[in-house]
């Protein structure tokens, strides 16, 4: 049985209560804090910059999982690395020289993740699977929290698990978009081991119960 990690996304947090809510998530079983960085160009929404990562790093005790939904991520990796990101994930669709981008993340001593939009084939990461620490399969089109889970992603997760197992490397298989206690067991059955959840955790009144519910939904799978 593989350990399933929970990565609450602060996109759905109450920004005026961010510290309190993140601490609550940490005390109640969160494994990573997922930070959704959007630039209003790669995706039609604008969110946080390196300052947010720096602020979270001052009190967060668990890894900061920074999801860069931005164009030209190469220009910005240094800033997120220096701000305290532990995992830096870029989108394959935004990288012309993905191998170099992954190297840059590693040069800063950080874990490197690569993310695929729902319309992007897994074949786009076939040549670099052995170089990465995390593969992120999007099950919504990135840009907003609270969207509906795209079920076609289940097949991709299954194939991704096979690809990771064949690589012989220890690579996180993360899923992001529409994860809740109904969809969590479905993605875990296909091989996911890191679950991002925004609306289903920070969008709920009882954050502790929300994390517990997701954990319970995948226990024993
Ligand atoms: C979507 C972001 C997600 C988002 C998920 O563009 O990458 O991390 O916070 O939100 P939910 O869990 O509400 O679908
Ligand atoms: Zn995300």
PDB file of C-alpha atoms and ligand atoms in Angstrom, residues 7-12 34-38 43 45 67 69 91 115 117 136 138-149 175-180 196-201 203, ligand 1:
ATOM      1  CA  UNK A   7      -1.619  18.918  -0.674  1.00  0.00           C
ATOM      2  CA  UNK A   8      -4.229  21.580   0.185  1.00  0.00           C
ATOM      3  CA  UNK A   9      -4.215  24.442  -2.334  1.00  0.00           C
ATOM      4  CA  UNK A  10      -4.255  27.934  -0.849  1.00  0.00           C
ATOM      5  CA  UNK A  11      -6.087  29.140  -3.961  1.00  0.00           C
ATOM      6  CA  UNK A  12      -9.301  28.378  -2.081  1.00  0.00           C
ATOM      7  CA  UNK A  34       0.196  23.692  -2.703  1.00  0.00           C
ATOM      8  CA  UNK A  35       0.783  27.221  -4.014  1.00  0.00           C
ATOM      9  CA  UNK A  36      -0.886  28.018  -7.348  1.00  0.00           C
ATOM     10  CA  UNK A  37       1.092  30.679  -9.193  1.00  0.00           C
ATOM     11  CA  UNK A  38      -0.797  32.164 -12.164  1.00  0.00           C
ATOM     12  CA  UNK A  43      -3.802  30.896 -17.662  1.00  0.00           C
ATOM     13  CA  UNK A  45      -6.157  34.291 -13.854  1.00  0.00           C
ATOM     14  CA  UNK A  67       2.754  24.996  -9.147  1.00  0.00           C
ATOM     15  CA  UNK A  69       1.082  28.135 -14.262  1.00  0.00           C
ATOM     16  CA  UNK A  91       4.000  23.132 -17.278  1.00  0.00           C
ATOM     17  CA  UNK A 115       2.665  19.259 -15.176  1.00  0.00           C
ATOM     18  CA  UNK A 117      -2.809  19.973 -19.069  1.00  0.00           C
ATOM     19  CA  UNK A 136       1.456  16.421 -12.075  1.00  0.00           C
ATOM     20  CA  UNK A 138      -4.204  18.127 -14.328  1.00  0.00           C
ATOM     21  CA  UNK A 139      -7.792  16.930 -14.163  1.00  0.00           C
ATOM     22  CA  UNK A 140      -9.179  20.417 -14.871  1.00  0.00           C
ATOM     23  CA  UNK A 141      -7.921  23.116 -17.201  1.00  0.00           C
ATOM     24  CA  UNK A 142      -5.680  25.209 -14.958  1.00  0.00           C
ATOM     25  CA  UNK A 143      -6.742  28.665 -13.874  1.00  0.00           C
ATOM     26  CA  UNK A 144      -9.477  28.326 -11.301  1.00  0.00           C
ATOM     27  CA  UNK A 145     -10.483  26.377  -8.234  1.00  0.00           C
ATOM     28  CA  UNK A 146     -13.775  24.561  -7.876  1.00  0.00           C
ATOM     29  CA  UNK A 147     -14.008  23.171 -11.409  1.00  0.00           C
ATOM     30  CA  UNK A 148     -15.432  19.815 -12.395  1.00  0.00           C
ATOM     31  CA  UNK A 149     -13.102  16.813 -12.485  1.00  0.00           C
ATOM     32  CA  UNK A 175      -3.263  14.945  -9.392  1.00  0.00           C
ATOM     33  CA  UNK A 176      -4.785  18.429  -9.365  1.00  0.00           C
ATOM     34  CA  UNK A 177      -8.325  19.583 -10.134  1.00  0.00           C
ATOM     35  CA  UNK A 178     -11.723  18.563  -8.830  1.00  0.00           C
ATOM     36  CA  UNK A 179     -10.348  16.281  -6.116  1.00  0.00           C
ATOM     37  CA  UNK A 180     -12.777  15.544  -3.291  1.00  0.00           C
ATOM     38  CA  UNK A 196      -4.117  18.462  -4.466  1.00  0.00           C
ATOM     39  CA  UNK A 197      -7.409  19.820  -3.176  1.00  0.00           C
ATOM     40  CA  UNK A 198      -8.511  23.438  -2.990  1.00  0.00           C
ATOM     41  CA  UNK A 199     -12.251  23.731  -2.800  1.00  0.00           C
ATOM     42  CA  UNK A 200     -12.634  20.397  -0.982  1.00  0.00           C
ATOM     43  CA  UNK A 201     -10.333  21.593   1.842  1.00  0.00           C
ATOM     44  CA  UNK A 203     -13.369  25.894   0.599  1.00  0.00           C
TER      45      UNK A 203
HETATM   46  C1  LIG B   1      -6.167  24.904 -10.796  1.00  0.00           C
HETATM   47  C2  LIG B   1      -5.107  24.811  -9.742  1.00  0.00           C
HETATM   48  C3  LIG B   1      -5.512  23.919  -8.636  1.00  0.00           C
HETATM   49  C4  LIG B   1      -6.717  24.373  -7.876  1.00  0.00           C
HETATM   50  C5  LIG B   1      -7.505  23.146  -7.588  1.00  0.00           C
HETATM   51  O1  LIG B   1      -5.734  25.686 -11.813  1.00  0.00           O
HETATM   52  O2  LIG B   1      -3.898  24.331 -10.258  1.00  0.00           O
HETATM   53  O3  LIG B   1      -4.435  23.625  -7.744  1.00  0.00           O
HETATM   54  O4  LIG B   1      -6.438  25.016  -6.660  1.00  0.00           O
HETATM   55  O5  LIG B   1      -8.711  23.514  -7.088  1.00  0.00           O
HETATM   56  P1  LIG B   1      -9.892  22.482  -6.800  1.00  0.00           P
HETATM   57  O6  LIG B   1      -9.349  21.444  -5.880  1.00  0.00           O
HETATM   58  O7  LIG B   1     -10.916  23.355  -6.181  1.00  0.00           O
HETATM   59  O8  LIG B   1     -10.302  21.902  -8.137  1.00  0.00           O
END
